[in-house]
Amino acid sequence: MSIWGKIIGGVGGFAMGGPLGALMGAVAGHAYDKMKDGGAGTVAGDNAAQQVAFTTAIIVLSAKMAKADGKVTREEVDAFKELFNIPPDEMKNVGRLFDEAKKDARGFEPYAEQIAMLFAH
């Protein structure tokens, strides 16, 4: 199962609720896909749901770090694409989430705090 398909939920969630919305949207997208595939649709303790949330957070944090000096350069975008090896059919979804995150005026801290809370033991 590909986690990249869940990124669209992260994009929609981010548009409606910022960083927490992105994580929740990604997890909701995972639950929907799981139900569609005949699963129970629960995400509590689900490793795949955590992978989706982590992937969403990495995309958002990468955009925030690229924007930290005021402008995202082509070299920074190319480095991100090369490092994360994004499937061509998911490039548009990942790009949307990256673009929304870099437009948001908040710094990286709220995103980092939320991903830390998600993975706290």
PDB file of C-alpha atoms in Angstrom:
ATOM      1  CA  MET A   1       0.000   0.000   0.000  1.00  0.00           C
ATOM      2  CA  SER A   2       1.397   3.405  -0.994  1.00  0.00           C
ATOM      3  CA  ILE A   3       1.305   6.176   1.587  1.00  0.00           C
ATOM      4  CA  TRP A   4       1.676   8.828  -1.101  1.00  0.00           C
ATOM      5  CA  GLY A   5      -1.987   8.519  -2.021  1.00  0.00           C
ATOM      6  CA  LYS A   6      -2.916   9.825   1.427  1.00  0.00           C
ATOM      7  CA  ILE A   7      -1.114  13.111   0.861  1.00  0.00           C
ATOM      8  CA  ILE A   8      -4.230  14.615  -0.719  1.00  0.00           C
ATOM      9  CA  GLY A   9      -5.924  14.394   2.681  1.00  0.00           C
ATOM     10  CA  GLY A  10      -3.010  16.306   4.135  1.00  0.00           C
ATOM     11  CA  VAL A  11      -3.358  19.040   1.524  1.00  0.00           C
ATOM     12  CA  GLY A  12      -7.066  19.473   2.220  1.00  0.00           C
ATOM     13  CA  GLY A  13      -6.543  19.342   5.962  1.00  0.00           C
ATOM     14  CA  PHE A  14      -3.783  21.924   5.801  1.00  0.00           C
ATOM     15  CA  ALA A  15      -5.969  24.304   3.808  1.00  0.00           C
ATOM     16  CA  MET A  16      -8.689  24.080   6.452  1.00  0.00           C
ATOM     17  CA  GLY A  17      -6.712  23.717   9.664  1.00  0.00           C
ATOM     18  CA  GLY A  18      -3.041  24.534   9.308  1.00  0.00           C
ATOM     19  CA  PRO A  19      -0.428  22.107  10.567  1.00  0.00           C
ATOM     20  CA  LEU A  20      -2.729  20.068  12.763  1.00  0.00           C
ATOM     21  CA  GLY A  21      -5.274  19.955   9.948  1.00  0.00           C
ATOM     22  CA  ALA A  22      -2.630  18.556   7.614  1.00  0.00           C
ATOM     23  CA  LEU A  23      -1.820  15.724   9.986  1.00  0.00           C
ATOM     24  CA  MET A  24      -5.479  15.006  10.676  1.00  0.00           C
ATOM     25  CA  GLY A  25      -6.353  15.150   6.975  1.00  0.00           C
ATOM     26  CA  ALA A  26      -3.593  12.706   6.132  1.00  0.00           C
ATOM     27  CA  VAL A  27      -4.739  10.288   8.809  1.00  0.00           C
ATOM     28  CA  ALA A  28      -8.364  10.668   7.669  1.00  0.00           C
ATOM     29  CA  GLY A  29      -7.304   9.949   4.093  1.00  0.00           C
ATOM     30  CA  HIS A  30      -5.580   6.812   5.304  1.00  0.00           C
ATOM     31  CA  ALA A  31      -8.681   5.690   7.214  1.00  0.00           C
ATOM     32  CA  TYR A  32     -10.852   6.260   4.133  1.00  0.00           C
ATOM     33  CA  ASP A  33      -8.529   4.210   1.938  1.00  0.00           C
ATOM     34  CA  LYS A  34      -8.404   1.474   4.557  1.00  0.00           C
ATOM     35  CA  MET A  35     -12.222   1.290   4.711  1.00  0.00           C
ATOM     36  CA  LYS A  36     -12.417   1.318   0.917  1.00  0.00           C
ATOM     37  CA  ASP A  37     -10.033  -1.641   0.812  1.00  0.00           C
ATOM     38  CA  GLY A  38     -12.219  -3.583   3.252  1.00  0.00           C
ATOM     39  CA  GLY A  39     -10.395  -2.712   6.487  1.00  0.00           C
ATOM     40  CA  ALA A  40     -11.973  -1.458   9.667  1.00  0.00           C
ATOM     41  CA  GLY A  41     -10.924   2.137   9.080  1.00  0.00           C
ATOM     42  CA  THR A  42      -9.386   2.649  12.493  1.00  0.00           C
ATOM     43  CA  VAL A  43      -6.058   4.405  12.794  1.00  0.00           C
ATOM     44  CA  ALA A  44      -5.257   4.221  16.512  1.00  0.00           C
ATOM     45  CA  GLY A  45      -1.903   2.507  16.863  1.00  0.00           C
ATOM     46  CA  ASP A  46      -1.810   1.947  13.107  1.00  0.00           C
ATOM     47  CA  ASN A  47       1.749   2.051  11.794  1.00  0.00           C
ATOM     48  CA  ALA A  48       0.575   3.035   8.300  1.00  0.00           C
ATOM     49  CA  ALA A  49      -1.345   6.006   9.729  1.00  0.00           C
ATOM     50  CA  GLN A  50       1.776   7.094  11.576  1.00  0.00           C
ATOM     51  CA  GLN A  51       3.746   6.802   8.330  1.00  0.00           C
ATOM     52  CA  VAL A  52       1.216   9.050   6.606  1.00  0.00           C
ATOM     53  CA  ALA A  53       1.384  11.624   9.397  1.00  0.00           C
ATOM     54  CA  PHE A  54       5.175  11.475   9.428  1.00  0.00           C
ATOM     55  CA  THR A  55       5.390  11.874   5.647  1.00  0.00           C
ATOM     56  CA  THR A  56       3.037  14.852   5.768  1.00  0.00           C
ATOM     57  CA  ALA A  57       5.079  16.424   8.551  1.00  0.00           C
ATOM     58  CA  ILE A  58       8.348  15.917   6.664  1.00  0.00           C
ATOM     59  CA  ILE A  59       6.931  17.641   3.578  1.00  0.00           C
ATOM     60  CA  VAL A  60       5.632  20.558   5.638  1.00  0.00           C
ATOM     61  CA  LEU A  61       8.819  20.899   7.703  1.00  0.00           C
ATOM     62  CA  SER A  62      10.931  20.757   4.539  1.00  0.00           C
ATOM     63  CA  ALA A  63       8.927  23.618   3.047  1.00  0.00           C
ATOM     64  CA  LYS A  64       9.290  25.641   6.242  1.00  0.00           C
ATOM     65  CA  MET A  65      13.054  25.101   6.354  1.00  0.00           C
ATOM     66  CA  ALA A  66      13.412  26.029   2.668  1.00  0.00           C
ATOM     67  CA  LYS A  67      11.460  29.239   3.337  1.00  0.00           C
ATOM     68  CA  ALA A  68      13.454  30.135   6.474  1.00  0.00           C
ATOM     69  CA  ASP A  69      15.766  32.521   4.609  1.00  0.00           C
ATOM     70  CA  GLY A  70      12.810  34.274   2.967  1.00  0.00           C
ATOM     71  CA  LYS A  71      12.748  32.620  -0.448  1.00  0.00           C
ATOM     72  CA  VAL A  72      12.487  29.053  -1.674  1.00  0.00           C
ATOM     73  CA  THR A  73      14.966  28.506  -4.495  1.00  0.00           C
ATOM     74  CA  ARG A  74      14.760  26.055  -7.401  1.00  0.00           C
ATOM     75  CA  GLU A  75      17.827  24.300  -5.960  1.00  0.00           C
ATOM     76  CA  GLU A  76      16.017  23.705  -2.653  1.00  0.00           C
ATOM     77  CA  VAL A  77      12.980  22.250  -4.426  1.00  0.00           C
ATOM     78  CA  ASP A  78      15.184  20.044  -6.623  1.00  0.00           C
ATOM     79  CA  ALA A  79      17.118  18.820  -3.568  1.00  0.00           C
ATOM     80  CA  PHE A  80      13.846  17.933  -1.824  1.00  0.00           C
ATOM     81  CA  LYS A  81      12.623  15.972  -4.863  1.00  0.00           C
ATOM     82  CA  GLU A  82      15.913  14.122  -5.186  1.00  0.00           C
ATOM     83  CA  LEU A  83      16.194  13.295  -1.499  1.00  0.00           C
ATOM     84  CA  PHE A  84      12.646  11.961  -1.107  1.00  0.00           C
ATOM     85  CA  ASN A  85      12.253  10.202  -4.475  1.00  0.00           C
ATOM     86  CA  ILE A  86       8.611  11.187  -4.979  1.00  0.00           C
ATOM     87  CA  PRO A  87       6.664   9.014  -7.437  1.00  0.00           C
ATOM     88  CA  PRO A  88       5.743  11.023 -10.568  1.00  0.00           C
ATOM     89  CA  ASP A  89       2.008  10.401 -10.106  1.00  0.00           C
ATOM     90  CA  GLU A  90       2.154  11.943  -6.595  1.00  0.00           C
ATOM     91  CA  MET A  91       4.348  14.934  -7.434  1.00  0.00           C
ATOM     92  CA  LYS A  92       1.339  17.254  -7.825  1.00  0.00           C
ATOM     93  CA  ASN A  93      -0.122  16.344  -4.409  1.00  0.00           C
ATOM     94  CA  VAL A  94       3.223  16.669  -2.659  1.00  0.00           C
ATOM     95  CA  GLY A  95       3.809  19.968  -4.466  1.00  0.00           C
ATOM     96  CA  ARG A  96       0.472  21.345  -3.284  1.00  0.00           C
ATOM     97  CA  LEU A  97       1.219  20.517   0.335  1.00  0.00           C
ATOM     98  CA  PHE A  98       4.753  21.929   0.032  1.00  0.00           C
ATOM     99  CA  ASP A  99       3.421  25.158  -1.542  1.00  0.00           C
ATOM    100  CA  GLU A 100       0.695  25.617   1.083  1.00  0.00           C
ATOM    101  CA  ALA A 101       3.194  25.095   3.888  1.00  0.00           C
ATOM    102  CA  LYS A 102       5.646  27.638   2.526  1.00  0.00           C
ATOM    103  CA  LYS A 103       2.838  30.243   2.203  1.00  0.00           C
ATOM    104  CA  ASP A 104       1.820  29.859   5.846  1.00  0.00           C
ATOM    105  CA  ALA A 105       3.289  32.670   7.964  1.00  0.00           C
ATOM    106  CA  ARG A 106       3.875  30.451  10.996  1.00  0.00           C
ATOM    107  CA  GLY A 107       7.349  29.094  11.602  1.00  0.00           C
ATOM    108  CA  PHE A 108       8.293  25.436  11.778  1.00  0.00           C
ATOM    109  CA  GLU A 109       7.776  25.163  15.548  1.00  0.00           C
ATOM    110  CA  PRO A 110       4.029  24.304  15.589  1.00  0.00           C
ATOM    111  CA  TYR A 111       4.631  21.551  13.042  1.00  0.00           C
ATOM    112  CA  ALA A 112       7.583  20.107  14.923  1.00  0.00           C
ATOM    113  CA  GLU A 113       5.670  20.190  18.220  1.00  0.00           C
ATOM    114  CA  GLN A 114       2.679  18.392  16.734  1.00  0.00           C
ATOM    115  CA  ILE A 115       4.734  15.634  15.152  1.00  0.00           C
ATOM    116  CA  ALA A 116       6.611  15.220  18.452  1.00  0.00           C
ATOM    117  CA  MET A 117       3.279  14.824  20.282  1.00  0.00           C
ATOM    118  CA  LEU A 118       2.065  12.305  17.715  1.00  0.00           C
ATOM    119  CA  PHE A 119       5.089  10.084  18.234  1.00  0.00           C
ATOM    120  CA  ALA A 120       5.544  10.616  21.997  1.00  0.00           C
ATOM    121  CA  HIS A 121       5.578   7.395  23.975  1.00  0.00           C
TER     122      HIS A 121
END
